[in-house]
Amino acid sequence: MLLPSPLFLLSYLLATGPNADRATGSGGRGRGGNLTQRPKRGRGGGGRGRGGRGAADGYGRSSGRSLGRKRYTREGTKKSNNSVDDLETRQEELSLLPPLTVPNGPRPFYFTCRHTYEHTLIDEINRYARRNGGEVHAMSPYPGLVRVEDNDGILPTFYDPVYALQSMPQSVVVTAESIKSISKQVINALLGVGSDDDNEDESKTDRISQQQHDRLRSAERGSLSIHCLVPGMCKAQTKPVMQHRSDKIGEEIAKMTKKMFPAARKAATEEDPNTRWLLQVMLQSPNIAVASLVECQKKGPGQNSYWPNYVHPLGLAKVDIVEKMPSSAYRKLMEGIECMKITPKPKLTTVVDLGACPGGWTSVMRRLGCYVVAVDRSELDPVLMRDDMVEFIKGDAFTFEPIMAGIDKEQDCWMISDVIAYPERCTELLQRWCEGRWASNMIVTMKFQGGEPDLDELDNAIQVVELLGYNCRVKHFFNNKNEVTFMVSEKDGNPLDLEVGSLGSTILGSVKRSCCPTGGSGNVPISNRYCIFDLSLPDQDLSNHHCVRRWNGVGRGNKQVAIHRGARARSGLLVRPFVFGVVLFLRTNCTGKVPLRKQTTSMHSNNYCNCGPTRT
């Protein structure tokens, strides 16, 4: 009698045992679940083997006849190895490519918005067109992007919808194979230069392009900005498809324009140009590009507040903060400040935060060096509650008046609010503060119920604010959900311009003020009851003041001393704990003079830099 071989027995046991699924299949490691039952463990998954051809089982091995990953199309045919063809196929699956524009033909508008709000923007644009007796055709080719065909010329060049983050007015659509060829086509279509045919028929010369060419010739040096875009950026993707190719096209366009237009060259002086030009190029596929050139219109109140936004591509401001914040709502306020391009004056501005809990917006204003009056029924984050530059008032945001906190009309006051309320209540709040002239600048969110915004109430609120003598601009920012942000400012105000790129990082330094060390004028605002002295000067007699050395919390000593008025100085080492863990101290001698030598201390990360000394 023949006995079965040990190898046969082993194979039989493996095939019929409880762990038989471990030995099935071959090929790459999958990602999903088993086709018939939920896998017990492993990285395997049905239909998406990482490098193999089979369907993955529950233990990270693939089996069966799945098409694998990235090798085959949906129809089962093998994909081409040509990366350009692959990108075009993926692009066609997403959306139909736009038709090319012709000289003197209609030019489409492109607007960007927060993704998932494309239909809201389309409804707003159609509503505007109907009110002006016309009709436009709007559609969304990609998430966060809206294309508008305005054959009747209803939309003005600087049309600024509430739900639009950026505008590409009067765009052209060109096509070419190489990077250099696309760049030439863009410049030729926008500026009427670069054509190889010197005897080209004048009927083929675009009138708008010729006008832009003549105006850009006389533009100030350094006034032209170039934004290189791709559709994936509309969703704030960090590495979108075709970004590298788009950057190369932008570099090539910059080289070509520098030879012909001084505006594309570096400015000769450090002063900002009085005009701003913006050239935007967005790839729709590797061989098709949409481009727009326009002289930006100043919106205010800041000197650098323009539309379209020449500072941030697609209108997406960098507002992320690495440090821990009380809530993520701080990004909405920072986007509003970036849009207005103004900032409160450090140590001179009192900010009233209505509905402040848990303190995200208050934290932003503390980073900007302001004294904050926080009004809410619930307390703020414990760190902010211990901050001497934050005054918490438990009460109703809609009945609060600045006089309750000792703020008079002579002080520079801002009002910010992120209260959850009906739109009508937001309108009443804005009307109350504008009638009382209680604030020079206001940033307020209006929240909506349901899926659609109340555009009629929004228009009503804008009209109320403007009739009361304030400038008003409303935007739906990238970090807004079912809400919009009102940005209100005095028409005759004198705001402090915001430096480009100063919000999304830790804010350091302080604004120096001159004040008499022995009394001064006495007109010290409630948010700044101290004097500032420069330690780089010779020793100063500060014997009549309580001296505190302020450190900025990042390892560098600030060469300033904060002196609380009316207090007595003492000899020896003055140690005072700071509310966020930074130790403030100043060594004085028996005469009260401040030595110039630096002291050493252990530094602690400070989320609220530039906050000044503790308020007493």
XYZ file of C-alpha atoms in Angstrom:
616
model
C 0.000 0.000 0.000
C 1.344 3.369 -1.014
C 1.485 6.016 1.706
C 0.934 9.672 0.821
C 4.022 11.780 0.852
C 4.512 14.267 3.717
C 4.467 17.133 1.219
C 1.005 16.085 -0.001
C -0.326 15.907 3.560
C 1.081 19.309 4.387
C -0.517 20.842 1.293
C -3.858 19.240 2.162
C -3.789 20.568 5.724
C -2.922 24.061 4.577
C -5.715 24.031 2.000
C -8.446 22.786 4.336
C -7.367 24.161 7.710
C -8.822 27.201 9.532
C -5.982 29.426 8.298
C -6.311 28.412 4.691
C -6.941 31.977 3.565
C -3.394 32.846 4.536
C -1.985 30.811 1.680
C -4.343 31.878 -1.081
C -3.528 34.297 -3.854
C -0.329 35.856 -5.030
C 0.941 39.202 -6.068
C 1.051 42.605 -4.350
C -0.324 43.694 -0.992
C -3.844 45.078 -0.972
C -5.568 47.822 1.011
C -9.268 47.032 1.333
C -11.383 44.158 2.717
C -12.066 40.580 1.604
C -14.523 40.104 -1.212
C -16.729 37.630 0.678
C -16.258 38.424 4.348
C -14.646 40.954 6.571
C -10.922 40.232 6.982
C -9.570 39.342 10.358
C -6.385 41.336 10.069
C -3.800 42.612 7.655
C -3.807 45.301 4.966
C -5.448 43.301 2.220
C -8.506 44.439 0.318
C -10.646 43.439 -2.589
C -9.860 44.919 -5.940
C -6.966 47.245 -5.045
C -3.737 45.251 -4.842
C -0.760 47.563 -4.389
C 1.449 45.902 -6.958
C -0.252 42.674 -7.923
C -3.055 41.570 -10.160
C -5.325 39.635 -7.792
C -7.998 40.595 -5.309
C -6.566 40.916 -1.831
C -7.584 38.633 0.995
C -7.813 39.602 4.641
C -4.132 39.057 5.349
C -2.554 41.513 2.972
C -2.137 39.183 -0.021
C -3.910 39.518 -3.339
C -5.775 36.810 -5.181
C -8.312 36.468 -7.956
C -8.560 38.551 -11.120
C -8.852 42.155 -9.952
C -7.365 44.766 -12.241
C -4.984 45.997 -9.547
C -4.115 49.635 -9.008
C -3.196 52.274 -11.605
C -2.507 49.690 -14.324
C -5.893 49.346 -16.038
C -8.778 51.591 -16.977
C -12.351 51.075 -15.874
C -13.046 49.202 -19.124
C -10.260 46.701 -18.405
C -7.741 47.930 -20.972
C -4.181 48.565 -19.926
C -3.290 52.183 -19.301
C -0.680 53.940 -21.404
C 2.757 54.527 -19.934
C 2.656 58.106 -21.207
C 2.084 60.288 -18.129
C 0.609 63.119 -20.227
C -1.970 60.789 -21.772
C -2.789 59.473 -18.312
C -3.382 63.006 -17.006
C -5.593 63.845 -19.965
C -7.673 60.705 -19.385
C -8.124 61.530 -15.707
C -8.974 65.114 -16.596
C -11.655 64.090 -19.089
C -13.203 61.817 -16.464
C -13.519 64.808 -14.126
C -14.924 67.399 -16.494
C -15.227 68.435 -20.096
C -12.401 70.703 -21.190
C -13.321 74.324 -22.020
C -13.594 75.492 -25.627
C -10.819 77.699 -26.957
C -11.415 81.431 -27.225
C -10.970 83.389 -30.453
C -9.818 86.993 -30.988
C -12.595 89.555 -30.406
C -14.881 86.762 -29.264
C -16.617 86.359 -25.906
C -14.362 85.775 -22.929
C -15.510 83.697 -19.958
C -15.200 84.620 -16.293
C -13.790 82.200 -13.748
C -14.460 82.393 -10.010
C -13.100 80.288 -7.184
C -14.992 79.450 -4.000
C -14.931 77.011 -1.147
C -15.637 73.554 -2.555
C -19.203 72.301 -2.010
C -20.454 75.899 -2.385
C -20.237 76.041 -6.182
C -24.025 75.977 -6.646
C -24.476 78.753 -4.075
C -22.055 80.932 -6.056
C -23.831 80.048 -9.305
C -27.186 81.029 -7.785
C -25.724 84.346 -6.629
C -24.328 85.108 -10.088
C -27.598 84.193 -11.819
C -29.507 86.345 -9.314
C -27.274 89.319 -10.139
C -27.755 88.787 -13.889
C -31.546 88.582 -13.604
C -31.672 91.757 -11.530
C -29.771 93.552 -14.288
C -32.048 92.292 -17.047
C -29.722 89.717 -18.537
C -28.777 86.071 -18.426
C -25.516 84.211 -18.064
C -24.544 80.555 -18.290
C -22.652 79.370 -15.206
C -21.336 75.884 -14.465
C -18.734 74.238 -12.245
C -16.080 72.241 -14.134
C -14.136 71.339 -10.972
C -14.735 71.473 -7.217
C -14.228 75.035 -6.041
C -14.243 76.529 -9.562
C -17.091 78.198 -11.475
C -17.016 79.157 -15.156
C -19.390 81.887 -16.381
C -20.138 82.617 -20.044
C -21.399 86.186 -20.301
C -22.146 86.764 -23.959
C -24.338 89.810 -23.212
C -21.752 91.649 -21.101
C -23.864 91.677 -17.924
C -21.043 91.127 -15.442
C -18.700 94.066 -14.777
C -14.974 93.438 -14.906
C -14.590 93.794 -11.137
C -17.722 91.909 -10.161
C -17.143 90.773 -6.563
C -19.607 88.040 -5.495
C -19.942 87.275 -1.803
C -19.203 83.582 -2.300
C -16.185 84.105 -4.574
C -12.662 83.896 -3.177
C -10.951 85.005 -6.383
C -11.864 86.229 -9.829
C -10.354 85.643 -13.276
C -12.221 88.181 -15.413
C -12.187 88.179 -19.217
C -10.187 84.979 -19.483
C -8.706 83.404 -22.597
C -8.350 79.675 -23.276
C -5.302 78.521 -25.268
C -3.705 75.217 -26.145
C -0.190 74.045 -27.037
C 2.039 71.029 -26.489
C 5.165 72.264 -24.725
C 5.669 74.558 -21.748
C 7.282 77.249 -23.872
C 4.545 77.060 -26.498
C 1.791 77.431 -23.890
C 3.595 80.461 -22.435
C 3.809 82.090 -25.861
C 0.138 81.424 -26.557
C -0.868 82.966 -23.209
C 1.126 86.152 -23.810
C -0.117 86.427 -27.387
C -3.755 85.984 -26.364
C -3.589 88.397 -23.406
C -1.265 91.079 -24.778
C -1.320 90.642 -28.556
C 2.416 89.987 -28.780
C 4.494 86.951 -29.611
C 2.870 86.033 -32.906
C 5.199 84.537 -35.499
C 3.322 86.184 -38.347
C 4.323 89.864 -38.644
C 1.773 90.450 -41.433
C -1.142 89.083 -39.476
C -4.566 90.443 -40.398
C -5.686 93.263 -38.090
C -9.095 91.607 -37.793
C -7.417 88.808 -35.869
C -5.905 91.221 -33.349
C -7.942 91.225 -30.173
C -9.021 94.721 -29.113
C -8.946 93.965 -25.380
C -5.459 92.475 -25.683
C -4.165 95.559 -27.490
C -5.595 97.853 -24.813
C -4.050 95.759 -22.045
C -0.729 95.812 -23.884
C -0.661 99.622 -24.060
C -1.683 100.050 -20.414
C 0.801 97.491 -19.094
C 3.585 99.233 -21.028
C 3.129 102.320 -18.863
C 2.543 100.464 -15.581
C 4.875 101.014 -12.652
C 7.877 98.808 -12.226
C 7.223 95.847 -9.959
C 3.431 96.123 -10.195
C 2.805 92.815 -12.039
C 2.185 89.597 -10.084
C 1.899 86.162 -11.702
C -0.125 83.328 -10.155
C 0.376 79.770 -11.436
C -2.730 77.702 -10.713
C -4.243 74.251 -11.126
C -7.795 73.074 -10.265
C -6.617 71.021 -7.292
C -5.568 74.191 -5.490
C -9.239 75.155 -5.196
C -9.569 72.436 -2.562
C -6.388 73.595 -0.806
C -4.493 70.477 -1.854
C -0.826 70.628 -0.918
C 0.439 68.701 -3.955
C -2.193 68.978 -6.694
C -1.872 67.378 -10.116
C 0.051 69.435 -12.739
C 1.390 71.915 -10.164
C 4.996 71.471 -11.288
C 4.078 72.009 -14.944
C 2.078 75.098 -14.017
C 5.033 76.545 -12.081
C 7.317 76.029 -15.063
C 4.845 77.825 -17.321
C 4.743 80.718 -14.860
C 8.540 80.945 -14.837
C 8.604 81.019 -18.633
C 5.935 83.746 -18.762
C 7.909 85.803 -16.241
C 11.036 85.600 -18.402
C 9.137 86.693 -21.508
C 7.280 89.587 -19.896
C 10.420 90.997 -18.240
C 11.881 91.648 -21.679
C 8.914 93.760 -22.786
C 7.226 95.250 -19.720
C 8.885 97.100 -16.817
C 5.947 96.109 -14.597
C 7.257 92.515 -14.614
C 10.684 93.579 -13.359
C 11.739 94.065 -9.768
C 10.791 97.411 -8.275
C 13.602 99.955 -8.112
C 12.582 101.177 -4.639
C 11.071 99.584 -1.539
C 7.908 101.659 -1.840
C 4.805 99.789 -2.942
C 3.484 100.597 -6.432
C 0.324 102.673 -6.658
C -1.227 100.187 -9.082
C -1.346 96.412 -9.117
C -1.596 94.067 -12.101
C -2.360 90.365 -11.853
C -1.723 87.684 -14.472
C -3.291 84.312 -13.598
C -2.705 81.057 -15.483
C -4.657 77.896 -14.626
C -4.015 74.607 -16.392
C -7.179 72.691 -17.258
C -5.160 69.831 -18.743
C -1.452 69.448 -19.546
C -2.053 71.153 -22.915
C -4.920 73.582 -22.197
C -4.602 76.714 -20.072
C -6.978 79.460 -18.939
C -5.351 82.868 -18.437
C -6.483 86.281 -17.260
C -4.789 89.694 -17.002
C -6.339 92.630 -15.172
C -5.377 95.779 -13.315
C -6.671 95.131 -9.789
C -9.166 97.490 -8.198
C -8.518 98.807 -4.688
C -11.197 97.737 -2.216
C -9.827 99.004 1.090
C -9.718 99.837 3.872
C -6.090 98.695 3.779
C -3.674 99.983 1.165
C -3.061 96.447 -0.136
C -6.689 95.322 -0.265
C -7.425 94.729 -3.973
C -9.814 92.721 -6.114
C -8.806 90.371 -7.616
C -6.485 89.414 -4.765
C -2.925 89.814 -6.015
C -1.375 88.626 -2.711
C -2.919 85.162 -2.241
C -3.377 82.787 -5.213
C -7.045 81.820 -5.558
C -7.732 84.062 -2.549
C -6.546 81.405 -0.085
C -4.760 83.164 2.775
C -2.312 81.276 4.986
C -4.015 81.436 8.366
C -2.888 78.241 10.101
C -1.180 78.584 13.475
C 1.106 75.817 14.714
C 0.440 76.536 18.377
C -2.625 75.135 20.091
C -5.609 77.480 19.949
C -8.857 77.371 21.973
C -10.867 76.622 18.823
C -10.427 76.380 15.070
C -12.786 79.329 14.484
C -9.795 81.674 14.700
C -9.125 81.072 11.001
C -12.303 82.924 9.990
C -11.200 86.071 11.815
C -7.709 85.884 10.352
C -9.134 85.557 6.846
C -11.247 88.659 7.482
C -8.213 90.637 8.656
C -6.236 89.427 5.640
C -9.046 90.520 3.320
C -9.290 93.990 4.912
C -5.484 94.250 4.987
C -5.554 96.242 8.223
C -4.680 95.348 11.792
C -5.438 96.813 15.224
C -2.774 99.079 16.642
C -0.810 97.073 19.225
C -1.297 98.311 22.791
C -3.482 101.161 21.554
C -6.606 99.309 20.409
C -9.315 97.847 22.627
C -11.195 94.960 21.014
C -14.683 93.911 22.095
C -15.274 90.217 21.366
C -19.009 89.429 21.508
C -19.787 85.755 22.043
C -16.129 85.114 22.785
C -16.273 81.599 24.303
C -14.115 79.506 24.040
C -11.702 82.226 22.914
C -10.428 81.519 19.407
C -11.032 85.075 18.197
C -9.781 86.557 21.463
C -6.538 84.605 21.033
C -5.963 86.162 17.610
C -6.383 89.682 18.985
C -4.030 88.901 21.850
C -1.440 87.793 19.325
C -1.848 91.203 17.715
C -1.103 92.925 21.024
C -4.596 94.236 21.838
C -6.472 94.563 25.094
C -9.623 92.449 24.734
C -13.018 92.767 26.425
C -14.623 89.324 26.053
C -18.404 89.148 26.467
C -20.185 85.827 26.809
C -22.389 83.808 29.128
C -19.684 81.133 29.469
C -16.071 81.563 30.518
C -13.159 81.455 28.103
C -10.267 79.051 27.917
C -8.444 78.949 31.296
C -5.286 80.377 29.746
C -7.192 83.448 28.547
C -9.056 83.799 31.840
C -5.671 84.208 33.555
C -4.520 86.810 31.036
C -4.450 90.293 32.599
C -4.912 91.810 29.133
C -8.270 90.041 28.749
C -11.279 91.333 30.653
C -14.136 88.837 30.804
C -17.687 90.170 31.213
C -20.476 87.658 31.735
C -23.488 88.922 29.864
C -25.532 89.131 26.679
C -23.648 90.036 23.518
C -26.683 91.804 22.016
C -27.244 94.170 24.957
C -23.600 94.986 25.729
C -22.355 98.557 25.238
C -18.696 99.639 25.305
C -19.357 102.100 28.143
C -19.969 99.102 30.404
C -16.240 98.325 30.182
C -15.124 101.947 30.529
C -14.423 102.370 26.811
C -15.103 105.890 25.584
C -15.488 107.119 22.019
C -12.031 108.700 22.022
C -10.349 105.287 22.121
C -9.635 103.158 19.083
C -12.119 100.294 19.417
C -12.775 97.241 17.277
C -15.768 94.931 17.541
C -15.643 91.271 16.520
C -18.451 88.752 16.837
C -18.990 85.086 15.985
C -22.312 84.699 17.776
C -24.721 81.940 16.722
C -27.970 83.789 15.990
C -30.587 84.339 13.310
C -29.540 86.607 10.409
C -32.003 89.301 11.538
C -30.278 89.492 14.918
C -26.928 89.997 13.206
C -28.418 92.893 11.208
C -29.740 94.453 14.424
C -26.322 94.091 16.057
C -24.558 95.828 13.160
C -27.157 98.598 13.076
C -26.811 99.222 16.814
C -23.032 99.512 16.736
C -22.991 101.645 13.584
C -25.611 104.054 14.945
C -23.658 104.470 18.162
C -20.331 104.890 16.309
C -18.874 102.603 18.954
C -16.203 100.964 16.800
C -13.928 102.015 13.967
C -13.776 98.517 12.474
C -16.004 95.450 12.855
C -15.755 91.823 11.755
C -19.024 89.915 12.264
C -20.289 86.564 10.992
C -23.888 86.097 9.844
C -25.040 82.485 10.129
C -27.829 80.888 8.090
C -30.237 78.042 8.711
C -30.942 75.271 6.256
C -29.066 74.591 3.068
C -29.445 77.951 1.316
C -28.266 81.391 2.509
C -30.724 84.221 3.017
C -29.374 86.575 0.349
C -32.215 89.057 0.852
C -31.357 89.558 4.531
C -27.687 89.770 3.576
C -28.432 92.602 1.125
C -30.532 94.317 3.781
C -27.679 94.239 6.300
C -25.226 95.676 3.750
C -27.637 98.502 2.947
C -28.146 99.319 6.644
C -24.397 99.509 7.313
C -23.656 101.676 4.266
C -26.513 104.090 5.008
C -25.012 104.678 8.462
C -21.717 105.886 6.976
C -19.567 102.751 7.031
C -17.863 100.808 4.269
C -19.039 97.217 4.089
C -17.730 94.142 2.317
C -19.034 90.605 2.775
C -17.212 87.389 1.939
C -17.661 83.665 2.316
C -14.134 82.558 3.147
C -12.577 79.140 2.805
C -13.036 78.448 6.534
C -16.646 79.647 6.614
C -19.382 77.032 6.619
C -23.050 78.059 6.330
C -22.214 81.659 7.171
C -20.622 84.803 5.737
C -18.257 87.361 7.229
C -19.050 91.091 7.354
C -16.058 93.453 7.256
C -17.123 96.958 8.285
C -14.866 100.018 8.566
C -15.205 103.781 8.931
C -15.034 105.726 5.686
C -12.758 108.383 7.163
C -10.727 106.051 9.374
C -6.944 105.885 9.631
C -6.214 102.159 10.057
C -2.844 100.464 10.391
C -1.954 98.506 7.248
C -1.318 94.803 7.665
C 2.075 93.512 6.595
C 1.912 90.740 4.014
C 2.353 87.294 5.542
C 2.291 88.410 9.180
C -0.778 86.505 10.410
C -0.056 82.860 9.777
C 3.078 82.783 11.920
C 4.091 83.775 15.424
C 3.955 87.547 15.757
C 6.994 89.037 17.468
C 8.249 92.486 18.358
C 6.352 95.461 19.658
C 5.556 99.037 18.803
C 7.668 101.554 20.674
C 5.977 104.503 22.325
C 7.644 107.510 23.876
C 6.349 108.426 27.328
C 7.722 110.585 30.129
C 9.237 108.369 32.866
C 8.284 110.789 35.627
C 4.675 111.431 34.934
C 4.017 112.190 31.277
C 0.786 113.527 29.946
C -1.349 111.085 31.904
C -3.494 110.287 28.844
C -2.800 106.562 29.005
C -5.597 104.398 27.495
C -7.124 101.578 29.481
C -5.231 99.007 27.387
C -1.809 100.612 27.918
C -1.316 101.843 31.471
C 2.454 101.699 31.319
C 5.431 103.513 29.823
C 7.977 102.073 27.401
C 11.732 102.743 27.635
C 14.474 101.707 25.264
C 17.291 99.799 27.009
C 19.726 100.665 24.239
C 19.930 104.180 25.723
C 22.273 105.012 28.632
C 21.206 104.161 32.189
C 17.988 105.909 33.108
C 16.780 106.893 36.548
C 13.612 104.878 37.078
C 13.552 105.050 40.863
C 9.905 106.101 40.942
C 8.616 103.169 38.940
C 8.126 99.469 39.249
C 10.444 98.064 36.563
C 9.701 94.860 34.689
C 11.868 93.420 31.920
C 9.738 91.924 29.127
C 10.962 88.921 27.149
C 9.289 87.879 23.930
C 9.289 84.162 24.746
C 11.474 82.835 21.920
C 14.971 83.250 23.329
C 15.675 86.880 22.485
C 15.442 89.684 25.000
C 13.309 92.605 23.905
C 15.237 95.830 24.469
C 12.381 97.512 26.234
C 11.218 97.975 29.794
C 7.575 98.144 30.786
C 7.054 100.572 33.650
C 3.735 100.577 35.451
C 2.911 104.174 36.249
C 2.786 105.311 39.875
C 4.529 102.288 41.457
C 7.784 102.351 43.421
C 10.934 100.605 42.259
C 12.777 98.322 44.611
C 16.391 97.234 44.619
C 17.420 93.662 44.015
C 15.912 91.064 41.704
C 12.283 91.686 40.769
C 10.656 88.438 39.704
C 7.113 88.382 38.368
C 5.481 85.291 36.850
C 3.895 85.856 33.456
C 0.459 84.395 32.827
C 1.685 81.998 30.118
C 4.790 80.735 31.883
C 7.368 83.303 30.741
C 9.319 84.772 33.653
C 9.680 88.540 33.546
C 12.321 90.151 35.705
C 14.696 93.079 35.899
C 17.680 93.506 38.193
C 17.999 97.002 39.554
C 20.599 98.487 41.841
C 19.920 100.488 44.953
C 19.579 103.719 42.993
C 16.940 102.339 40.721
C 19.087 102.574 37.557
C 18.675 99.902 34.917
C 21.909 98.087 34.002
C 22.350 97.133 30.367
C 23.526 93.561 30.951
C 21.152 90.823 29.853
C 19.597 88.369 32.254
C 19.088 84.671 31.582
C 15.902 82.721 32.110
C 14.272 79.542 30.906
C 12.050 80.359 27.959
C 8.590 78.953 27.485
C 6.609 78.763 24.265
C 4.176 81.678 24.214
C 1.057 81.443 22.072
C 0.290 85.107 22.550
C 3.505 86.918 21.679
C 3.595 90.712 21.586
C 1.093 90.862 24.441
C 3.014 93.346 26.561
C 3.239 93.376 30.334
C 0.543 92.213 32.675
C -2.185 94.746 33.322
C -2.731 95.910 36.903
